[in-house]
Short mmCIF file of C-alpha atoms and ligand atoms in Angstrom, two decimals:
data_model
loop_
_atom_site.label_atom_id
_atom_site.label_comp_id
_atom_site.label_asym_id
_atom_site.label_seq_id
_atom_site.Cartn_x
_atom_site.Cartn_y
_atom_site.Cartn_z
CA MET U 28 11.40 -7.56 -11.67
CA SER U 29 9.89 -8.95 -14.77
CA LEU U 30 6.92 -8.31 -17.05
CA ALA U 31 8.18 -10.77 -19.53
CA ASN U 32 5.55 -11.76 -22.03
CA LYS U 33 2.76 -9.84 -20.28
CA ASN U 34 0.47 -7.93 -22.60
CA ILE U 35 -0.13 -4.57 -21.25
CA LEU U 36 -2.82 -2.22 -22.74
CA LEU U 37 -1.81 1.36 -21.65
CA GLY U 38 -4.65 3.77 -21.79
CA VAL U 39 -3.77 7.32 -21.70
CA SER U 40 -6.40 9.94 -20.87
CA GLY U 41 -5.94 13.78 -21.34
CA GLY U 42 -3.81 15.13 -18.56
CA ILE U 43 -0.47 17.03 -18.62
CA ALA U 44 1.20 13.90 -17.31
CA ALA U 45 0.55 12.03 -20.53
CA TYR U 46 3.83 13.69 -21.80
CA LYS U 47 5.54 10.97 -19.50
CA THR U 48 3.90 7.88 -21.38
CA PRO U 49 6.66 7.32 -23.86
CA ASP U 50 9.06 6.93 -20.91
CA LEU U 51 6.27 4.63 -19.09
CA VAL U 52 6.13 2.45 -22.37
CA ARG U 53 9.99 2.37 -22.36
CA LYS U 54 10.19 1.09 -18.69
CA LEU U 55 7.34 -1.30 -19.28
CA THR U 56 9.11 -2.74 -22.48
CA ALA U 57 12.37 -2.74 -20.84
CA LEU U 58 10.78 -5.34 -18.19
CA GLY U 59 9.72 -7.52 -21.04
CA ALA U 60 6.15 -6.35 -21.61
CA ASN U 61 4.31 -6.25 -24.96
CA VAL U 62 2.52 -2.80 -24.84
CA ARG U 63 -0.48 -1.50 -26.83
CA VAL U 64 -1.49 2.04 -26.30
CA VAL U 65 -4.95 3.39 -26.46
CA LEU U 66 -5.35 7.06 -26.40
CA THR U 67 -8.58 9.20 -25.60
CA GLY U 68 -9.32 12.09 -27.85
CA SER U 69 -8.01 14.60 -25.33
CA ALA U 70 -4.86 12.64 -24.73
CA THR U 71 -3.63 13.48 -28.15
CA GLU U 72 -3.57 16.99 -27.10
CA PHE U 73 -0.79 16.24 -24.87
CA VAL U 74 1.32 13.43 -26.52
CA SER U 75 1.57 12.34 -29.99
CA PRO U 76 0.16 8.89 -31.31
CA LEU U 77 3.29 8.78 -33.36
CA SER U 78 5.82 8.65 -30.57
CA LEU U 79 3.88 6.13 -28.68
CA GLN U 80 3.73 4.08 -31.76
CA ALA U 81 7.53 4.33 -32.24
CA VAL U 82 8.21 3.33 -28.64
CA SER U 83 5.71 0.41 -28.41
CA GLY U 84 6.42 -0.73 -31.79
CA ASN U 85 2.63 -1.33 -32.22
CA PRO U 86 0.12 0.85 -33.97
CA VAL U 87 -1.76 3.23 -31.32
CA HIS U 88 -5.38 2.79 -31.11
CA GLN U 89 -7.77 5.84 -30.84
CA HIS U 90 -11.18 5.42 -32.12
CA LEU U 91 -14.02 2.88 -31.25
CA LEU U 92 -15.65 3.16 -34.72
CA ASP U 93 -12.60 2.89 -36.96
CA PRO U 94 -13.20 0.34 -39.55
CA SER U 95 -9.52 -0.34 -40.49
CA ALA U 96 -8.39 -0.45 -36.90
CA GLU U 97 -11.33 -3.05 -36.18
CA ALA U 98 -10.24 -5.10 -39.13
CA ALA U 99 -6.66 -5.21 -37.69
CA MET U 100 -7.57 -5.84 -34.11
CA GLY U 101 -11.25 -5.29 -32.95
CA HIS U 102 -11.87 -3.67 -29.50
CA ILE U 103 -13.03 -6.92 -28.19
CA GLU U 104 -9.97 -8.80 -29.30
CA LEU U 105 -7.88 -5.99 -27.80
CA ALA U 106 -9.69 -6.32 -24.39
CA LYS U 107 -9.08 -10.12 -24.49
CA TRP U 108 -5.41 -9.68 -25.55
CA ALA U 109 -4.59 -7.62 -22.44
CA ASP U 110 -3.11 -9.33 -19.22
CA ALA U 111 -3.56 -5.95 -17.59
CA LEU U 112 -5.20 -2.53 -18.39
CA LEU U 113 -3.24 0.19 -17.04
CA ILE U 114 -4.85 3.61 -17.29
CA ALA U 115 -1.95 6.32 -16.84
CA PRO U 116 -2.57 9.14 -16.38
CA ALA U 117 -6.13 8.84 -15.26
CA THR U 118 -7.90 12.13 -15.10
CA ALA U 119 -10.89 12.77 -12.60
CA ASN U 120 -13.07 12.57 -15.76
CA ILE U 121 -12.07 9.27 -16.87
CA MET U 122 -12.37 7.98 -13.28
CA ALA U 123 -15.80 9.31 -13.23
CA LYS U 124 -16.77 7.57 -16.48
CA LEU U 125 -15.44 4.24 -15.60
CA ALA U 126 -16.79 4.45 -12.06
CA HIS U 127 -20.27 4.87 -13.69
CA GLY U 128 -20.09 2.43 -16.63
CA LEU U 129 -20.03 5.03 -19.40
CA ALA U 130 -18.72 3.63 -22.60
CA ASP U 131 -18.64 6.38 -25.19
CA ASP U 132 -15.09 5.89 -26.59
CA LEU U 133 -12.55 3.11 -26.86
CA LEU U 134 -10.94 3.17 -23.57
CA THR U 135 -13.99 3.29 -21.64
CA THR U 136 -15.39 0.46 -23.67
CA LEU U 137 -12.30 -1.68 -23.22
CA TYR U 138 -12.63 -1.22 -19.51
CA LEU U 139 -16.00 -2.86 -19.62
CA ALA U 140 -14.96 -5.43 -22.18
CA THR U 141 -11.80 -6.72 -20.51
CA GLU U 142 -11.60 -9.41 -17.86
CA ALA U 143 -7.86 -8.36 -17.12
CA ASN U 144 -6.89 -6.77 -13.88
CA VAL U 145 -7.15 -2.83 -14.12
CA PHE U 146 -4.79 -0.57 -12.77
CA ILE U 147 -5.27 3.09 -12.38
CA ALA U 148 -2.55 5.84 -11.94
CA PRO U 149 -4.49 9.10 -11.24
CA ALA U 150 -3.09 12.40 -12.09
CA MET U 151 -5.03 15.81 -11.47
CA ASN U 152 -4.79 18.92 -9.41
CA GLN U 153 -4.82 18.20 -5.59
CA GLN U 154 -8.24 19.93 -5.03
CA MET U 155 -9.76 17.78 -7.77
CA TRP U 156 -8.26 14.55 -6.22
CA LYS U 157 -9.75 15.68 -2.79
CA ALA U 158 -13.03 16.48 -4.10
CA THR U 159 -15.92 14.39 -2.84
CA ALA U 160 -16.93 13.28 -6.10
CA THR U 161 -13.59 11.94 -7.03
CA GLN U 162 -13.30 10.17 -3.69
CA VAL U 163 -16.62 8.49 -4.18
CA ASN U 164 -15.41 7.33 -7.53
CA LEU U 165 -12.26 6.10 -6.11
CA GLY U 166 -14.40 4.02 -3.71
CA ILE U 167 -16.70 2.67 -6.49
CA LEU U 168 -13.73 1.78 -8.68
CA THR U 169 -11.93 0.04 -5.69
CA GLN U 170 -15.16 -1.96 -5.38
CA HIS U 171 -15.04 -3.04 -9.01
CA GLY U 172 -11.61 -4.36 -8.03
CA THR U 173 -9.63 -1.77 -9.83
CA LEU U 174 -6.08 -1.28 -8.28
CA PHE U 175 -4.71 2.14 -7.75
CA ILE U 176 -1.20 3.21 -8.07
CA GLY U 177 -0.84 6.45 -6.38
CA PRO U 178 -1.41 9.33 -6.81
CA ALA U 179 1.81 10.68 -5.55
CA SER U 180 2.30 14.02 -3.56
CA GLY U 181 4.23 16.89 -4.21
CA GLU U 182 4.38 20.04 -6.46
CA GLN U 183 1.98 20.03 -9.48
CA ALA U 184 2.18 21.43 -12.83
CA CYS U 185 -0.40 24.17 -11.87
CA GLY U 186 1.73 25.28 -8.92
CA ASP U 187 -0.32 23.64 -6.14
CA VAL U 188 1.29 21.25 -3.75
CA GLY U 189 -0.53 18.14 -2.58
CA SER U 190 -1.75 14.60 -3.72
CA GLY U 191 -2.51 14.25 -7.30
CA ARG U 192 0.82 13.79 -9.19
CA MET U 193 0.97 10.78 -11.38
CA VAL U 194 3.51 8.25 -9.88
CA GLU U 195 6.73 8.28 -11.87
CA PRO U 196 6.91 5.72 -14.83
CA VAL U 197 9.62 3.61 -13.16
CA ASP U 198 7.65 3.24 -10.07
CA ILE U 199 4.31 2.31 -11.97
CA ALA U 200 6.35 -0.43 -13.95
CA THR U 201 7.66 -1.80 -10.76
CA THR U 202 4.26 -1.86 -8.97
CA LEU U 203 2.64 -3.48 -11.90
CA SER U 204 5.25 -6.06 -12.28
CA GLN U 205 5.03 -6.81 -8.50
CA ALA U 206 1.33 -7.02 -8.81
CA LEU U 207 1.34 -9.38 -11.81
CA SER U 208 4.10 -11.57 -10.55
CA SER U 209 2.45 -14.69 -9.49
CA SER U 210 1.63 -15.22 -5.71
CA SER U 211 2.85 -18.63 -6.19
CA GLU U 212 6.25 -17.29 -6.29
CA GLN U 213 7.37 -18.54 -2.84
CA ILE U 214 9.87 -15.74 -1.97
CA LEU U 215 9.48 -16.46 1.80
CA ALA U 216 9.29 -20.32 1.59
CA GLY U 217 10.34 -21.90 4.90
CA LYS U 218 10.51 -18.62 6.82
CA HIS U 219 8.72 -18.11 10.07
CA ILE U 220 7.27 -14.44 10.24
CA LEU U 221 5.93 -12.95 13.26
CA ILE U 222 3.51 -9.99 12.85
CA THR U 223 1.78 -7.70 15.33
CA ALA U 224 -1.64 -5.91 14.22
CA GLY U 225 -4.17 -3.72 15.24
CA PRO U 226 -4.30 -1.41 18.38
CA THR U 227 -3.88 -2.11 21.90
CA ARG U 228 -6.56 -1.36 24.56
CA GLU U 229 -5.29 -0.06 27.83
CA PRO U 230 -7.89 -0.34 30.74
CA LEU U 231 -8.84 2.68 33.14
CA ASP U 232 -11.56 0.93 34.91
CA PRO U 233 -13.89 -2.05 34.54
CA VAL U 234 -15.75 -0.28 31.56
CA ARG U 235 -13.22 2.01 30.11
CA TYR U 236 -10.05 2.23 27.93
CA ILE U 237 -7.67 4.22 25.76
CA SER U 238 -6.95 2.98 22.29
CA ASN U 239 -6.64 4.27 18.75
CA HIS U 240 -8.17 3.94 15.36
CA SER U 241 -6.10 0.94 14.07
CA SER U 242 -8.29 -1.70 12.26
CA GLY U 243 -5.60 -4.19 11.80
CA LYS U 244 -6.14 -4.23 8.08
CA MET U 245 -2.44 -3.55 7.32
CA GLY U 246 -1.17 -6.34 9.46
CA PHE U 247 -3.76 -8.81 8.25
CA ALA U 248 -3.16 -7.99 4.86
CA ILE U 249 0.70 -8.63 5.32
CA ALA U 250 -0.02 -11.87 7.06
CA ASP U 251 -2.20 -13.23 4.37
CA MET U 252 0.25 -12.14 1.53
CA ALA U 253 3.22 -13.78 3.61
CA ILE U 254 1.35 -17.06 3.77
CA LYS U 255 0.89 -16.87 0.00
CA ALA U 256 4.52 -16.27 -0.44
CA GLY U 257 5.30 -19.49 1.49
CA ALA U 258 5.92 -18.25 4.98
CA LYS U 259 4.83 -19.74 8.32
CA VAL U 260 3.01 -16.81 10.00
CA THR U 261 2.15 -16.16 13.66
CA LEU U 262 -0.25 -13.08 13.83
CA ILE U 263 -0.57 -11.22 17.28
CA ALA U 264 -3.53 -9.26 17.00
CA GLY U 265 -4.99 -6.69 19.28
CA PRO U 266 -8.76 -6.18 19.58
CA VAL U 267 -10.05 -6.16 15.73
CA ALA U 268 -12.99 -7.33 13.95
CA LEU U 269 -11.21 -9.11 11.07
CA PRO U 270 -11.41 -12.92 9.94
CA THR U 271 -8.13 -14.85 10.42
CA PRO U 272 -6.14 -15.21 7.06
CA GLU U 273 -6.25 -18.79 6.08
CA GLY U 274 -3.24 -20.81 7.17
CA CYS U 275 -1.90 -18.40 9.96
CA LYS U 276 -1.59 -18.99 13.49
CA ARG U 277 -3.58 -16.00 15.32
CA ILE U 278 -2.98 -15.14 19.08
CA ASP U 279 -5.46 -12.46 20.32
CA VAL U 280 -4.47 -10.10 22.85
CA SER U 281 -5.63 -6.73 24.40
CA THR U 282 -3.02 -4.72 26.29
CA ALA U 283 0.59 -3.76 25.17
CA ASP U 284 1.91 -6.08 28.16
CA GLU U 285 0.07 -9.08 26.62
CA MET U 286 1.28 -8.15 23.11
CA LEU U 287 4.83 -8.19 24.41
CA ALA U 288 4.48 -11.48 26.27
CA ALA U 289 2.76 -13.23 23.13
CA CYS U 290 5.73 -11.72 20.88
CA GLU U 291 8.52 -12.72 23.26
CA GLN U 292 7.30 -16.40 23.20
CA ALA U 293 6.59 -16.44 19.47
CA SER U 294 9.85 -14.50 18.46
CA SER U 295 12.31 -17.17 19.65
CA ASP U 296 12.15 -19.06 16.48
CA SER U 297 11.04 -16.25 14.08
CA ASP U 298 13.21 -15.13 11.13
CA ILE U 299 11.33 -11.87 10.41
CA PHE U 300 9.38 -9.67 12.72
CA ILE U 301 7.05 -7.09 11.30
CA ALA U 302 5.31 -4.83 13.68
CA THR U 303 2.32 -2.98 12.17
CA ALA U 304 0.54 -2.68 15.51
CA ALA U 305 -0.42 0.68 16.92
CA VAL U 306 0.66 0.01 20.32
CA ALA U 307 -0.47 2.43 22.99
CA ASP U 308 2.54 4.34 24.46
CA TYR U 309 0.94 4.64 27.83
CA LYS U 310 -1.12 2.79 30.19
CA ALA U 311 -2.78 3.91 33.47
CA VAL U 312 -0.53 3.61 36.52
CA GLN U 313 -3.30 1.89 38.21
CA VAL U 314 -6.55 0.46 36.75
CA ALA U 315 -9.47 1.35 39.07
CA GLU U 316 -11.09 -1.60 40.65
CA ASN U 317 -14.52 -0.08 40.32
CA LYS U 318 -16.07 2.14 37.63
CA ILE U 319 -14.63 5.68 38.09
CA LYS U 320 -17.57 8.08 39.16
CA LYS U 321 -18.15 11.41 37.68
CA ILE U 322 -17.18 13.79 40.55
CA GLY U 323 -16.19 17.37 39.82
CA ASP U 324 -15.51 19.09 36.59
CA GLU U 325 -12.00 17.81 35.95
CA LEU U 326 -10.54 14.21 36.10
CA THR U 327 -6.84 13.62 36.45
CA LEU U 328 -5.26 10.24 35.51
CA THR U 329 -1.72 9.23 35.66
CA PHE U 330 -0.09 7.21 32.99
CA VAL U 331 3.21 5.29 32.82
CA LYS U 332 5.11 4.20 29.69
CA ASN U 333 4.20 0.88 28.05
CA PRO U 334 7.14 -1.54 27.15
CA ASP U 335 8.17 -0.95 23.56
CA ILE U 336 7.48 -4.51 22.01
CA LEU U 337 9.48 -3.94 18.88
CA ALA U 338 12.65 -2.42 20.48
CA THR U 339 12.57 -5.08 23.06
CA ILE U 340 12.79 -7.78 20.34
CA ALA U 341 15.14 -5.87 18.26
CA MET U 342 17.67 -5.35 21.01
CA ARG U 343 18.15 -9.08 21.65
CA THR U 344 21.12 -10.66 20.42
CA ASP U 345 19.17 -13.60 18.76
CA ARG U 346 16.83 -11.12 17.22
CA PRO U 347 14.86 -11.67 13.96
CA PHE U 348 15.10 -9.41 10.92
CA CYS U 349 12.97 -6.42 12.38
CA VAL U 350 10.78 -4.14 10.31
CA GLY U 351 8.91 -1.42 12.17
CA PHE U 352 6.08 0.77 11.07
CA ALA U 353 5.72 4.54 11.81
CA ALA U 354 2.54 6.60 11.41
CA GLU U 355 3.34 10.21 11.23
CA SER U 356 1.46 13.35 10.60
CA GLN U 357 4.55 15.60 10.26
CA ASP U 358 8.30 15.30 9.33
CA VAL U 359 7.35 11.80 8.31
CA GLU U 360 10.73 10.65 6.91
CA SER U 361 12.96 12.09 9.75
CA TYR U 362 10.65 10.79 12.50
CA ALA U 363 10.76 7.28 10.70
CA ARG U 364 14.60 7.36 10.33
CA GLY U 365 14.79 8.38 14.07
CA LYS U 366 12.81 5.13 14.95
CA LEU U 367 14.86 3.16 12.65
CA LYS U 368 17.94 4.16 14.26
CA ASN U 369 16.76 4.42 18.02
CA LYS U 370 15.01 1.05 17.94
CA LYS U 371 17.81 -0.60 15.92
CA LEU U 372 15.59 -1.88 13.09
CA ASP U 373 16.63 -3.49 9.77
CA MET U 374 13.74 -1.61 8.05
CA ILE U 375 10.81 0.82 8.71
CA ALA U 376 7.84 1.60 6.63
CA ALA U 377 6.53 5.23 7.13
CA ASN U 378 2.96 6.09 6.60
CA ASP U 379 1.95 9.82 6.03
CA ILE U 380 -1.51 9.79 8.02
CA THR U 381 -2.43 13.17 6.58
CA ALA U 382 -3.04 11.86 3.21
CA PRO U 383 -6.89 11.42 2.57
CA GLY U 384 -8.20 7.72 2.57
CA LEU U 385 -4.93 6.18 3.52
CA GLY U 386 -3.47 4.76 6.83
CA PHE U 387 -5.52 4.07 9.81
CA ASN U 388 -8.83 2.15 9.11
CA SER U 389 -8.92 2.58 5.45
CA GLU U 390 -8.60 0.07 2.56
CA ASN U 391 -5.66 1.74 1.09
CA ASN U 392 -2.23 2.95 2.33
CA ALA U 393 1.07 4.23 0.86
CA LEU U 394 4.41 3.60 2.44
CA HIS U 395 7.90 5.10 2.29
CA VAL U 396 10.02 2.13 3.08
CA ILE U 397 13.69 2.95 4.61
CA TRP U 398 16.62 0.90 5.42
CA GLU U 399 20.16 1.51 6.40
CA ASP U 400 21.27 2.18 2.65
CA GLY U 401 18.34 2.51 0.59
CA ASP U 402 14.67 3.56 0.46
CA LYS U 403 11.60 3.01 -1.72
CA HIS U 404 8.34 4.74 -2.14
CA LEU U 405 5.48 2.26 -2.54
CA PRO U 406 2.59 4.32 -4.11
CA ALA U 407 -0.95 4.29 -2.70
CA THR U 408 -2.94 1.17 -3.46
CA THR U 409 -4.93 -1.57 -1.69
CA LYS U 410 -3.25 -2.80 1.54
CA SER U 411 -3.07 -6.24 -0.04
CA GLU U 412 -0.98 -4.94 -3.17
CA LEU U 413 0.95 -2.87 -0.69
CA ALA U 414 1.84 -5.88 1.37
CA LYS U 415 2.81 -7.84 -1.60
CA ALA U 416 5.40 -5.05 -2.64
CA LEU U 417 6.45 -4.67 0.85
CA LEU U 418 7.21 -8.27 1.21
CA VAL U 419 9.25 -8.26 -1.93
CA LEU U 420 11.47 -5.55 -0.34
CA ILE U 421 11.61 -7.35 3.00
CA ALA U 422 12.52 -10.85 1.28
CA ASN U 423 15.34 -8.94 -0.72
CA GLN U 424 16.84 -7.03 2.37
CA TYR U 425 16.62 -10.30 4.47
CA THR U 426 18.48 -12.25 1.85
CA ASN U 427 21.10 -9.42 1.44
CA THR U 428 21.91 -9.15 5.10
CA HIS U 429 21.88 -12.97 5.78
CA SER U 430 24.00 -13.89 2.76
CA VAL U 431 26.75 -11.43 3.76
CA GLN U 432 26.93 -13.11 7.35
O1 PMT R 12 -4.45 -1.21 11.23
P1 PMT R 12 -4.77 -0.14 10.15
O2 PMT R 12 -6.14 0.50 10.32
O3 PMT R 12 -4.77 -0.99 8.69
O4 PMT R 12 -3.60 0.85 10.01
C1 PMT R 12 -2.35 0.62 9.75
C2 PMT R 12 -1.50 1.49 10.75
C3 PMT R 12 -1.46 2.79 10.04
C4 PMT R 12 -1.73 1.38 12.17
C5 PMT R 12 -0.03 0.96 10.38
O5 PMT R 12 0.26 0.94 9.02
C6 PMT R 12 1.06 1.72 11.21
O6 PMT R 12 1.63 2.55 10.54
N1 PMT R 12 1.45 1.11 12.30
C7 PMT R 12 2.42 1.94 13.18
C8 PMT R 12 1.65 2.77 14.14
C9 PMT R 12 2.78 3.76 14.92
O7 PMT R 12 2.55 4.82 14.85
O8 PMT R 12 3.70 3.20 15.50
P2 PMT R 12 4.53 4.08 16.52
O9 PMT R 12 5.27 5.25 15.79
O10 PMT R 12 4.02 4.35 17.93
O11 PMT R 12 5.68 2.87 16.72
C10 PMT R 12 6.78 2.62 15.80
C11 PMT R 12 6.95 1.12 15.67
O12 PMT R 12 7.02 0.47 16.96
C12 PMT R 12 5.62 0.35 15.09
O13 PMT R 12 6.22 -0.66 14.52
C13 PMT R 12 4.94 -0.14 16.54
O14 PMT R 12 4.25 -1.43 16.36
C14 PMT R 12 6.27 -0.18 17.49
N2 PMT R 12 5.91 -0.19 18.89
C15 PMT R 12 5.50 1.02 19.26
C16 PMT R 12 5.16 1.26 20.65
C17 PMT R 12 5.38 0.14 21.54
N3 PMT R 12 4.99 0.31 22.83
N4 PMT R 12 5.71 -1.04 21.06
C18 PMT R 12 5.93 -1.12 19.55
O15 PMT R 12 6.23 -2.42 19.25
#
């Protein structure tokens, strides 16, 4: 992890989490970053410019129309100086202003004036985060190319529990360093990675099937990032409407049986297997030859268990490094740990699918990645950014386990 020589412009808006920003500056500078801080008017109610000046070692910028600050480093110069603009904490108000292009203070002006990547770590009451207006603004900002770090879930300063806490400074700094690390870092060079993505489709008759809402976006993002990290990738895709990431070998399948057959063939020379697919657990005992007719008020169908693709590959003696995914709506960590153990996996990435805007068929996701002797929360961000961070963890663990043998 490094932010060596990166210029980070930290914008602080007026939320209670602003008291954590001196620690955030310390975490960023510890990774080698040069940090300059911009405070909005209300942020000064929560954190003092003097403390941020002391920890960053640079004057703190507060006003758009301050002749002495402009003479030292004008706002356009500041916008050009930044390799990244990080806004933490970002309140609902600042998100709304940024989404709609308002530029009535220094921070909002810098957002428009910079060409640097922008990262936003939201912090607000859980109901404010869930509010339609905030979610619409989140969508607009994501379309601008802004990357979100969090928010995290948990107990809030107001006593509520839910999504809206600012991600901890150490995790913001790590996410930023992963995002800014060049994708030309070939951390998976020479490795063959097998990835499953999307749903499976289990037929009932010639016109009907059972399936689920997986879009394949998570698995395709991992395939894309793995190629950029130097890997050779085979992507086994269920029925999805996504373009093939450049440079990867794609095999389209429909049912769990077909996915298993394709994986068994491709896994023989794979180093790492990442199973993001939402495989149907059951299939019809018998697929009707003709369309099932509407007779009577009830219909009973009998299902039988599908093969477990991941467990089948993971139980082999010549198995690749196996990474599972677990989408859960309750007891997320304990169910994920159960799957890690029962399927004999090296790592599992748990999704809490109750969080709004994350998981199935969305642009963003958050993961709790767990392995035998460690775990890491990867805060909510785009599936591409998340894929990058996940691949760093996988590459580290793969190297650790393979250098010990
Ligand atoms: O595709 P997206 O819209 O981007 O959404 C991504 C996702 C939410 C589908 C993905 O991030 C995710 O969580 N995938 C796992 C879904 C799930 O709940 O899997 P599971 O708990 O049923 O299975 C656990 C693991 O075993 C998974 O890695 C799965 O691929 C694998 N499995 C499960 C059943 C089976 N028969 N064969 C398998 O290989």
